[in-house]
mmCIF file of C-alpha atoms in Angstrom:
data_model
loop_
_atom_site.group_PDB
_atom_site.id
_atom_site.type_symbol
_atom_site.label_atom_id
_atom_site.label_comp_id
_atom_site.label_asym_id
_atom_site.label_seq_id
_atom_site.Cartn_x
_atom_site.Cartn_y
_atom_site.Cartn_z
ATOM 1 C CA UNK A 1 3.903 8.713 225.874
ATOM 2 C CA UNK A 2 1.912 7.735 222.856
ATOM 3 C CA UNK A 3 1.852 3.890 221.646
ATOM 4 C CA UNK A 4 3.160 3.955 218.121
ATOM 5 C CA UNK A 5 2.437 0.711 216.126
ATOM 6 C CA UNK A 6 4.922 -1.818 215.502
ATOM 7 C CA UNK A 7 4.693 -1.716 211.750
ATOM 8 C CA UNK A 8 5.339 2.209 211.805
ATOM 9 C CA UNK A 9 8.199 1.678 214.032
ATOM 10 C CA UNK A 10 9.626 -0.987 211.726
ATOM 11 C CA UNK A 11 9.532 1.753 208.744
ATOM 12 C CA UNK A 12 11.309 4.326 210.727
ATOM 13 C CA UNK A 13 14.179 2.038 211.481
ATOM 14 C CA UNK A 14 14.288 1.151 207.814
ATOM 15 C CA UNK A 15 14.580 4.643 206.762
ATOM 16 C CA UNK A 16 17.471 5.296 208.944
ATOM 17 C CA UNK A 17 19.499 2.336 207.762
ATOM 18 C CA UNK A 18 18.947 3.449 204.296
ATOM 19 C CA UNK A 19 20.285 6.836 204.987
ATOM 20 C CA UNK A 20 23.280 5.867 206.660
ATOM 21 C CA UNK A 21 24.323 3.331 203.650
ATOM 22 C CA UNK A 22 23.923 6.429 201.469
ATOM 23 C CA UNK A 23 26.116 8.397 203.678
ATOM 24 C CA UNK A 24 28.879 5.756 204.301
ATOM 25 C CA UNK A 25 28.787 5.117 200.189
ATOM 26 C CA UNK A 26 29.456 8.468 199.188
ATOM 27 C CA UNK A 27 32.235 8.977 201.634
ATOM 28 C CA UNK A 28 33.789 6.002 200.022
ATOM 29 C CA UNK A 29 33.298 7.389 196.390
ATOM 30 C CA UNK A 30 35.007 10.494 197.677
ATOM 31 C CA UNK A 31 37.848 8.676 199.044
ATOM 32 C CA UNK A 32 38.254 6.808 195.725
ATOM 33 C CA UNK A 33 38.180 10.113 193.870
ATOM 34 C CA UNK A 34 40.977 11.734 195.937
ATOM 35 C CA UNK A 35 42.833 8.741 195.473
ATOM 36 C CA UNK A 36 42.580 8.568 191.617
ATOM 37 C CA UNK A 37 43.337 12.247 191.509
ATOM 38 C CA UNK A 38 46.604 11.512 193.532
ATOM 39 C CA UNK A 39 47.716 8.774 191.127
ATOM 40 C CA UNK A 40 47.053 10.873 187.951
ATOM 41 C CA UNK A 41 49.365 13.682 189.493
ATOM 42 C CA UNK A 42 52.071 10.942 190.023
ATOM 43 C CA UNK A 43 54.608 10.716 186.853
ATOM 44 C CA UNK A 44 55.381 7.341 186.139
ATOM 45 C CA UNK A 45 58.821 6.153 186.675
ATOM 46 C CA UNK A 46 61.060 5.199 183.709
ATOM 47 C CA UNK A 47 60.542 1.406 184.186
ATOM 48 C CA UNK A 48 56.965 1.550 184.961
ATOM 49 C CA UNK A 49 54.770 -0.132 183.085
ATOM 50 C CA UNK A 50 51.390 1.777 181.778
ATOM 51 C CA UNK A 51 48.546 -0.652 180.353
ATOM 52 C CA UNK A 52 45.689 0.776 178.424
ATOM 53 C CA UNK A 53 42.749 -1.562 178.351
ATOM 54 C CA UNK A 54 41.212 -1.119 174.688
ATOM 55 C CA UNK A 55 37.870 -2.729 173.858
ATOM 56 C CA UNK A 56 38.252 -5.267 171.270
ATOM 57 C CA UNK A 57 35.663 -5.946 168.770
ATOM 58 C CA UNK A 58 35.542 -9.479 167.565
ATOM 59 C CA UNK A 59 33.742 -10.459 164.127
ATOM 60 C CA UNK A 60 33.108 -13.711 163.291
ATOM 61 C CA UNK A 61 32.718 -14.784 159.729
ATOM 62 C CA UNK A 62 30.061 -17.361 158.750
ATOM 63 C CA UNK A 63 31.681 -20.615 157.759
ATOM 64 C CA UNK A 64 29.835 -20.809 154.594
ATOM 65 C CA UNK A 65 31.458 -17.320 153.129
ATOM 66 C CA UNK A 66 34.889 -17.454 151.629
ATOM 67 C CA UNK A 67 37.389 -14.645 152.480
ATOM 68 C CA UNK A 68 37.772 -13.588 148.841
ATOM 69 C CA UNK A 69 39.000 -10.095 149.927
ATOM 70 C CA UNK A 70 42.117 -11.827 151.807
ATOM 71 C CA UNK A 71 43.504 -13.349 148.718
ATOM 72 C CA UNK A 72 46.446 -11.629 147.080
ATOM 73 C CA UNK A 73 45.652 -9.130 144.157
ATOM 74 C CA UNK A 74 47.235 -11.569 141.908
ATOM 75 C CA UNK A 75 44.514 -14.210 142.691
ATOM 76 C CA UNK A 76 41.776 -11.945 142.662
ATOM 77 C CA UNK A 77 42.554 -10.736 139.256
ATOM 78 C CA UNK A 78 42.705 -14.378 138.070
ATOM 79 C CA UNK A 79 39.223 -15.029 139.278
ATOM 80 C CA UNK A 80 37.876 -11.785 137.713
ATOM 81 C CA UNK A 81 39.415 -12.914 134.561
ATOM 82 C CA UNK A 82 38.085 -16.117 134.900
ATOM 83 C CA UNK A 83 34.286 -15.344 135.963
ATOM 84 C CA UNK A 84 33.874 -12.304 133.725
ATOM 85 C CA UNK A 85 35.801 -13.521 130.834
ATOM 86 C CA UNK A 86 35.526 -15.684 127.932
ATOM 87 C CA UNK A 87 38.014 -18.687 127.627
ATOM 88 C CA UNK A 88 39.201 -17.096 124.165
ATOM 89 C CA UNK A 89 38.369 -13.515 125.258
ATOM 90 C CA UNK A 90 36.193 -12.873 121.936
ATOM 91 C CA UNK A 91 32.494 -11.370 122.682
ATOM 92 C CA UNK A 92 30.295 -11.036 119.809
ATOM 93 C CA UNK A 93 27.482 -8.488 119.616
ATOM 94 C CA UNK A 94 24.897 -7.995 116.890
ATOM 95 C CA UNK A 95 22.075 -5.502 116.631
ATOM 96 C CA UNK A 96 19.688 -7.711 118.753
ATOM 97 C CA UNK A 97 22.158 -8.268 121.579
ATOM 98 C CA UNK A 98 21.443 -4.422 122.833
ATOM 99 C CA UNK A 99 17.666 -4.917 123.055
ATOM 100 C CA UNK A 100 15.590 -7.143 125.585
ATOM 101 C CA UNK A 101 13.552 -9.985 124.240
ATOM 102 C CA UNK A 102 9.944 -11.119 125.284
ATOM 103 C CA UNK A 103 11.479 -12.921 128.098
ATOM 104 C CA UNK A 104 12.590 -9.583 129.903
ATOM 105 C CA UNK A 105 16.043 -10.728 130.149
ATOM 106 C CA UNK A 106 18.953 -9.044 128.132
ATOM 107 C CA UNK A 107 21.241 -10.594 126.113
ATOM 108 C CA UNK A 108 24.647 -8.870 126.325
ATOM 109 C CA UNK A 109 26.804 -11.241 124.535
ATOM 110 C CA UNK A 110 27.110 -14.548 122.701
ATOM 111 C CA UNK A 111 30.685 -16.253 123.567
ATOM 112 C CA UNK A 112 31.703 -18.231 119.963
ATOM 113 C CA UNK A 113 34.184 -20.915 120.412
ATOM 114 C CA UNK A 114 35.881 -20.629 116.779
ATOM 115 C CA UNK A 115 37.513 -18.393 114.222
ATOM 116 C CA UNK A 116 35.603 -15.102 113.621
ATOM 117 C CA UNK A 117 36.438 -15.136 109.933
ATOM 118 C CA UNK A 118 34.863 -18.785 109.425
ATOM 119 C CA UNK A 119 32.054 -18.101 111.977
ATOM 120 C CA UNK A 120 30.611 -14.745 111.057
ATOM 121 C CA UNK A 121 27.984 -15.932 108.886
ATOM 122 C CA UNK A 122 26.957 -18.560 110.887
ATOM 123 C CA UNK A 123 26.414 -15.802 113.767
ATOM 124 C CA UNK A 124 23.927 -13.747 111.761
ATOM 125 C CA UNK A 125 20.734 -15.622 112.895
ATOM 126 C CA UNK A 126 19.523 -16.178 116.676
ATOM 127 C CA UNK A 127 18.636 -19.772 115.548
ATOM 128 C CA UNK A 128 22.133 -20.760 114.487
ATOM 129 C CA UNK A 129 23.632 -18.804 117.545
ATOM 130 C CA UNK A 130 21.671 -20.953 119.923
ATOM 131 C CA UNK A 131 22.962 -24.009 118.575
ATOM 132 C CA UNK A 132 26.672 -23.006 118.890
ATOM 133 C CA UNK A 133 28.462 -23.784 122.242
ATOM 134 C CA UNK A 134 27.900 -20.626 124.141
ATOM 135 C CA UNK A 135 28.632 -19.401 127.842
ATOM 136 C CA UNK A 136 26.520 -16.802 129.419
ATOM 137 C CA UNK A 137 28.461 -14.708 132.078
ATOM 138 C CA UNK A 138 27.068 -13.394 135.213
ATOM 139 C CA UNK A 139 28.135 -10.190 136.539
ATOM 140 C CA UNK A 140 26.535 -10.342 140.193
ATOM 141 C CA UNK A 141 29.853 -10.598 141.324
ATOM 142 C CA UNK A 142 30.610 -7.093 140.753
ATOM 143 C CA UNK A 143 27.498 -6.267 142.969
ATOM 144 C CA UNK A 144 29.104 -7.952 145.903
ATOM 145 C CA UNK A 145 30.666 -4.857 147.093
ATOM 146 C CA UNK A 146 32.418 -1.656 145.920
ATOM 147 C CA UNK A 147 35.808 -2.885 146.011
ATOM 148 C CA UNK A 148 35.058 -5.893 144.068
ATOM 149 C CA UNK A 149 33.331 -3.780 141.393
ATOM 150 C CA UNK A 150 36.363 -1.233 141.010
ATOM 151 C CA UNK A 151 38.822 -4.324 140.761
ATOM 152 C CA UNK A 152 36.654 -6.746 138.220
ATOM 153 C CA UNK A 153 34.981 -4.129 136.064
ATOM 154 C CA UNK A 154 37.953 -3.720 133.735
ATOM 155 C CA UNK A 155 38.344 -7.379 133.133
ATOM 156 C CA UNK A 156 34.604 -7.529 131.576
ATOM 157 C CA UNK A 157 35.449 -4.776 129.148
ATOM 158 C CA UNK A 158 39.079 -5.660 128.558
ATOM 159 C CA UNK A 159 37.868 -8.396 126.280
ATOM 160 C CA UNK A 160 37.877 -8.671 122.165
ATOM 161 C CA UNK A 161 34.618 -7.062 121.396
ATOM 162 C CA UNK A 162 33.344 -8.019 117.910
ATOM 163 C CA UNK A 163 30.370 -6.151 116.558
ATOM 164 C CA UNK A 164 28.526 -7.872 113.323
ATOM 165 C CA UNK A 165 27.675 -4.113 111.857
ATOM 166 C CA UNK A 166 27.945 -0.549 112.702
ATOM 167 C CA UNK A 167 24.670 -0.211 114.134
ATOM 168 C CA UNK A 168 25.235 -2.835 117.111
ATOM 169 C CA UNK A 169 28.367 -1.144 117.576
ATOM 170 C CA UNK A 170 27.180 2.409 117.873
ATOM 171 C CA UNK A 171 24.063 1.215 119.809
ATOM 172 C CA UNK A 172 26.284 -0.809 122.518
ATOM 173 C CA UNK A 173 28.716 2.011 122.997
ATOM 174 C CA UNK A 174 25.792 4.618 123.659
ATOM 175 C CA UNK A 175 24.553 2.591 126.498
ATOM 176 C CA UNK A 176 27.703 2.546 128.519
ATOM 177 C CA UNK A 177 28.760 5.294 130.841
ATOM 178 C CA UNK A 178 31.691 7.349 129.465
ATOM 179 C CA UNK A 179 34.115 5.970 132.407
ATOM 180 C CA UNK A 180 33.154 2.341 131.291
ATOM 181 C CA UNK A 181 33.978 3.015 127.616
ATOM 182 C CA UNK A 182 37.566 4.060 128.355
ATOM 183 C CA UNK A 183 38.023 0.549 129.634
ATOM 184 C CA UNK A 184 37.782 -1.021 126.207
ATOM 185 C CA UNK A 185 41.052 -2.226 124.959
ATOM 186 C CA UNK A 186 40.162 -4.078 121.638
ATOM 187 C CA UNK A 187 37.383 -3.463 118.951
ATOM 188 C CA UNK A 188 36.725 -4.981 116.007
ATOM 189 C CA UNK A 189 34.017 -3.780 113.336
ATOM 190 C CA UNK A 190 32.479 -6.108 110.726
ATOM 191 C CA UNK A 191 31.122 -4.486 107.542
ATOM 192 C CA UNK A 192 29.319 -6.835 105.497
ATOM 193 C CA UNK A 193 28.054 -5.094 102.347
ATOM 194 C CA UNK A 194 29.489 -2.805 99.943
ATOM 195 C CA UNK A 195 27.064 -0.276 99.842
ATOM 196 C CA UNK A 196 27.810 3.359 99.905
ATOM 197 C CA UNK A 197 24.797 3.945 101.936
ATOM 198 C CA UNK A 198 26.724 2.288 105.015
ATOM 199 C CA UNK A 199 29.378 4.773 104.983
ATOM 200 C CA UNK A 200 27.528 7.373 107.214
ATOM 201 C CA UNK A 201 26.455 4.618 109.655
ATOM 202 C CA UNK A 202 30.239 3.235 109.646
ATOM 203 C CA UNK A 203 31.505 6.834 110.008
ATOM 204 C CA UNK A 204 29.110 7.640 113.043
ATOM 205 C CA UNK A 205 29.977 4.076 114.785
ATOM 206 C CA UNK A 206 33.555 4.805 114.608
ATOM 207 C CA UNK A 207 33.185 8.075 115.888
ATOM 208 C CA UNK A 208 31.760 6.917 119.071
ATOM 209 C CA UNK A 209 34.796 5.057 119.783
ATOM 210 C CA UNK A 210 36.423 8.459 120.441
ATOM 211 C CA UNK A 211 35.704 8.019 124.068
ATOM 212 C CA UNK A 212 37.697 4.940 124.395
ATOM 213 C CA UNK A 213 40.955 6.627 124.981
ATOM 214 C CA UNK A 214 42.553 3.419 126.006
ATOM 215 C CA UNK A 215 41.804 1.724 123.038
ATOM 216 C CA UNK A 216 45.099 -0.750 122.080
ATOM 217 C CA UNK A 217 43.711 -2.390 118.916
ATOM 218 C CA UNK A 218 41.037 -1.449 116.367
ATOM 219 C CA UNK A 219 40.222 -3.821 113.217
ATOM 220 C CA UNK A 220 37.804 -2.937 110.537
ATOM 221 C CA UNK A 221 36.941 -5.919 108.541
ATOM 222 C CA UNK A 222 35.087 -5.174 105.312
ATOM 223 C CA UNK A 223 36.036 -1.554 104.773
ATOM 224 C CA UNK A 224 35.841 -0.950 100.986
ATOM 225 C CA UNK A 225 38.021 0.630 98.710
ATOM 226 C CA UNK A 226 36.442 2.315 95.997
ATOM 227 C CA UNK A 227 39.100 4.962 95.006
ATOM 228 C CA UNK A 228 40.061 8.326 96.445
ATOM 229 C CA UNK A 229 36.553 10.118 97.035
ATOM 230 C CA UNK A 230 35.060 8.677 93.697
ATOM 231 C CA UNK A 231 37.540 10.343 91.586
ATOM 232 C CA UNK A 232 39.245 6.927 90.916
ATOM 233 C CA UNK A 233 42.873 5.835 91.623
ATOM 234 C CA UNK A 234 45.008 8.757 92.522
ATOM 235 C CA UNK A 235 48.261 8.481 90.562
ATOM 236 C CA UNK A 236 49.914 11.354 91.787
ATOM 237 C CA UNK A 237 49.963 10.412 95.491
ATOM 238 C CA UNK A 238 53.229 8.165 94.596
ATOM 239 C CA UNK A 239 56.873 8.896 94.633
ATOM 240 C CA UNK A 240 58.294 9.971 91.241
ATOM 241 C CA UNK A 241 61.040 7.459 90.114
ATOM 242 C CA UNK A 242 64.191 8.871 88.922
ATOM 243 C CA UNK A 243 64.533 6.948 85.861
ATOM 244 C CA UNK A 244 60.616 7.612 84.997
ATOM 245 C CA UNK A 245 59.868 3.760 85.577
ATOM 246 C CA UNK A 246 57.896 2.929 88.390
ATOM 247 C CA UNK A 247 58.789 -0.390 90.006
ATOM 248 C CA UNK A 248 56.951 -2.626 92.739
ATOM 249 C CA UNK A 249 58.361 -0.890 95.686
ATOM 250 C CA UNK A 250 57.120 2.699 94.338
ATOM 251 C CA UNK A 251 53.764 1.209 93.566
ATOM 252 C CA UNK A 252 53.400 -0.182 96.878
ATOM 253 C CA UNK A 253 53.839 3.243 98.267
ATOM 254 C CA UNK A 254 51.308 4.663 96.062
ATOM 255 C CA UNK A 255 48.761 2.170 96.614
ATOM 256 C CA UNK A 256 49.082 2.511 100.620
ATOM 257 C CA UNK A 257 48.744 6.179 100.095
ATOM 258 C CA UNK A 258 45.564 5.563 98.314
ATOM 259 C CA UNK A 259 44.296 3.254 100.840
ATOM 260 C CA UNK A 260 45.246 5.855 103.658
ATOM 261 C CA UNK A 261 43.316 8.291 102.143
ATOM 262 C CA UNK A 262 40.023 6.267 101.654
ATOM 263 C CA UNK A 263 40.579 5.014 105.239
ATOM 264 C CA UNK A 264 40.979 8.277 106.647
ATOM 265 C CA UNK A 265 37.914 9.509 104.956
ATOM 266 C CA UNK A 266 35.737 6.988 106.588
ATOM 267 C CA UNK A 267 37.452 7.036 110.034
ATOM 268 C CA UNK A 268 39.020 10.454 110.564
ATOM 269 C CA UNK A 269 36.986 11.168 113.855
ATOM 270 C CA UNK A 270 38.408 8.062 115.313
ATOM 271 C CA UNK A 271 41.874 8.305 114.054
ATOM 272 C CA UNK A 272 42.274 11.843 115.306
ATOM 273 C CA UNK A 273 41.560 10.994 118.412
ATOM 274 C CA UNK A 274 43.355 7.570 118.623
ATOM 275 C CA UNK A 275 46.531 9.602 117.709
ATOM 276 C CA UNK A 276 46.058 12.679 119.883
ATOM 277 C CA UNK A 277 45.357 10.437 123.027
ATOM 278 C CA UNK A 278 47.443 11.099 126.125
ATOM 279 C CA UNK A 279 48.458 7.576 126.413
ATOM 280 C CA UNK A 280 50.029 7.419 123.085
ATOM 281 C CA UNK A 281 53.694 7.345 123.043
ATOM 282 C CA UNK A 282 56.053 9.385 121.425
ATOM 283 C CA UNK A 283 56.169 6.642 118.193
ATOM 284 C CA UNK A 284 53.142 7.568 116.889
ATOM 285 C CA UNK A 285 53.755 5.467 113.793
ATOM 286 C CA UNK A 286 54.139 2.456 115.554
ATOM 287 C CA UNK A 287 51.340 3.036 117.640
ATOM 288 C CA UNK A 288 49.334 3.286 114.423
ATOM 289 C CA UNK A 289 51.055 0.077 112.985
ATOM 290 C CA UNK A 290 50.346 -2.038 115.883
ATOM 291 C CA UNK A 291 47.169 -0.677 117.007
ATOM 292 C CA UNK A 292 44.774 0.101 113.853
ATOM 293 C CA UNK A 293 44.299 -2.599 111.079
ATOM 294 C CA UNK A 294 42.401 -1.511 108.140
ATOM 295 C CA UNK A 295 42.016 -2.897 104.767
ATOM 296 C CA UNK A 296 43.549 -6.059 105.919
ATOM 297 C CA UNK A 297 42.066 -8.298 103.143
ATOM 298 C CA UNK A 298 43.714 -6.197 100.574
ATOM 299 C CA UNK A 299 46.928 -6.019 101.990
ATOM 300 C CA UNK A 300 46.963 -9.898 102.840
ATOM 301 C CA UNK A 301 45.558 -11.123 99.317
ATOM 302 C CA UNK A 302 47.324 -8.456 97.403
ATOM 303 C CA UNK A 303 46.144 -6.869 94.042
ATOM 304 C CA UNK A 304 44.190 -9.105 91.320
ATOM 305 C CA UNK A 305 46.084 -8.599 87.929
ATOM 306 C CA UNK A 306 43.746 -8.922 84.980
ATOM 307 C CA UNK A 307 46.106 -8.142 81.709
ATOM 308 C CA UNK A 308 47.056 -4.808 82.121
ATOM 309 C CA UNK A 309 44.529 -3.807 84.738
ATOM 310 C CA UNK A 310 44.886 -4.357 88.767
ATOM 311 C CA UNK A 311 42.256 -4.860 90.987
ATOM 312 C CA UNK A 312 42.319 -3.228 94.599
ATOM 313 C CA UNK A 313 38.990 -3.907 96.420
ATOM 314 C CA UNK A 314 36.264 -2.541 94.318
ATOM 315 C CA UNK A 315 38.496 -0.201 92.250
ATOM 316 C CA UNK A 316 40.243 -1.028 89.234
ATOM 317 C CA UNK A 317 43.271 0.690 88.300
ATOM 318 C CA UNK A 318 45.611 0.560 85.281
ATOM 319 C CA UNK A 319 49.073 -0.827 85.873
ATOM 320 C CA UNK A 320 51.897 1.550 84.798
ATOM 321 C CA UNK A 321 53.819 -1.273 83.355
ATOM 322 C CA UNK A 322 54.367 -4.755 82.939
ATOM 323 C CA UNK A 323 56.910 -5.169 85.674
ATOM 324 C CA UNK A 324 54.456 -4.085 88.433
ATOM 325 C CA UNK A 325 51.702 -6.296 87.182
ATOM 326 C CA UNK A 326 54.137 -9.450 86.951
ATOM 327 C CA UNK A 327 55.788 -8.746 90.166
ATOM 328 C CA UNK A 328 54.845 -11.349 93.115
ATOM 329 C CA UNK A 329 52.986 -10.278 96.382
ATOM 330 C CA UNK A 330 55.616 -10.977 99.007
ATOM 331 C CA UNK A 331 55.540 -10.538 103.045
ATOM 332 C CA UNK A 332 57.992 -7.345 102.398
ATOM 333 C CA UNK A 333 55.635 -5.683 99.918
ATOM 334 C CA UNK A 334 52.529 -6.130 102.379
ATOM 335 C CA UNK A 335 54.924 -4.468 105.094
ATOM 336 C CA UNK A 336 55.811 -1.677 102.747
ATOM 337 C CA UNK A 337 52.295 -1.151 101.491
ATOM 338 C CA UNK A 338 51.089 -0.968 105.462
ATOM 339 C CA UNK A 339 54.118 1.078 106.266
ATOM 340 C CA UNK A 340 52.953 3.616 103.331
ATOM 341 C CA UNK A 341 49.315 3.487 104.491
ATOM 342 C CA UNK A 342 50.409 4.277 108.407
ATOM 343 C CA UNK A 343 52.513 7.277 107.267
ATOM 344 C CA UNK A 344 50.138 8.890 104.946
ATOM 345 C CA UNK A 345 47.145 8.730 107.821
ATOM 346 C CA UNK A 346 49.634 10.321 110.119
ATOM 347 C CA UNK A 347 50.415 12.768 108.018
ATOM 348 C CA UNK A 348 46.842 13.693 107.189
ATOM 349 C CA UNK A 349 45.922 13.820 110.961
ATOM 350 C CA UNK A 350 48.834 16.401 111.569
ATOM 351 C CA UNK A 351 47.797 18.270 108.659
ATOM 352 C CA UNK A 352 43.908 18.552 110.131
ATOM 353 C CA UNK A 353 45.542 19.578 113.697
#
């Protein structure tokens, strides 16, 4: 017999033990698989309980992060309104607000803390604007996630936008996406000069509003009345009195129709789109009265009488008689003039349809 080394003998014994352990493990696995198959074929009884263990994922928010999306939708809307809006909901934009300055920052809006009619001239220069109380918005909130962006974007554009001139309005609207323009609700345009050369710019700026299909209020300040297309005041637009004597009520209708013709000439693209919008109700006349405000200074202040002549804006017309010239300007006459103007605008839109 050969004498084997002790280390070699130990090595052989270890290999045998490993092989036996593997065989035993395979037998146990086969037994467990058979038992699982038997259990799977068994139909659970009516009162048996079947439990399914599902993996649970637990996420722990940082203690410094506020769970904003867990707030009710109404509370989140108030947060958007406060964070993205002005306390008085008025945004003044001039021609310098739509371009970047030398520091690289873009001034998107100037928040005014006063009446527009009294502060409009003080906002004409940047140095005077900086002296006024202002508040700069921070739209970074909208970049937190897509849901916040979709919920809060409309609050940024639902405010009252006041454009100091037609150039600022047109430049601002051209920089917006067409879906963003549809979120505008209230727009006011100021025209500070009576020059006829500004008419094409005003017409182009108002035509840019045709994309804002959800507009509710549009005001045009300083829209000058010269008479119908430079031919003077149209007396044939008024109703013919039965007795041949025109009274104040018939005169108010005549004035309203002339104002409507002048407004339609400068605003016809917007007025057509405004009244043809699918969001309008059946009563287009009421929509026009509540949503479009033109020649408010003439209607508010009334005509100026100089003897036998009446001044309406930049137009001076002859009074039909002393009764019309001497009649007082009342709230009822203001309402009648606005009603006649709205009806004439609606008629012009339907004629062009």
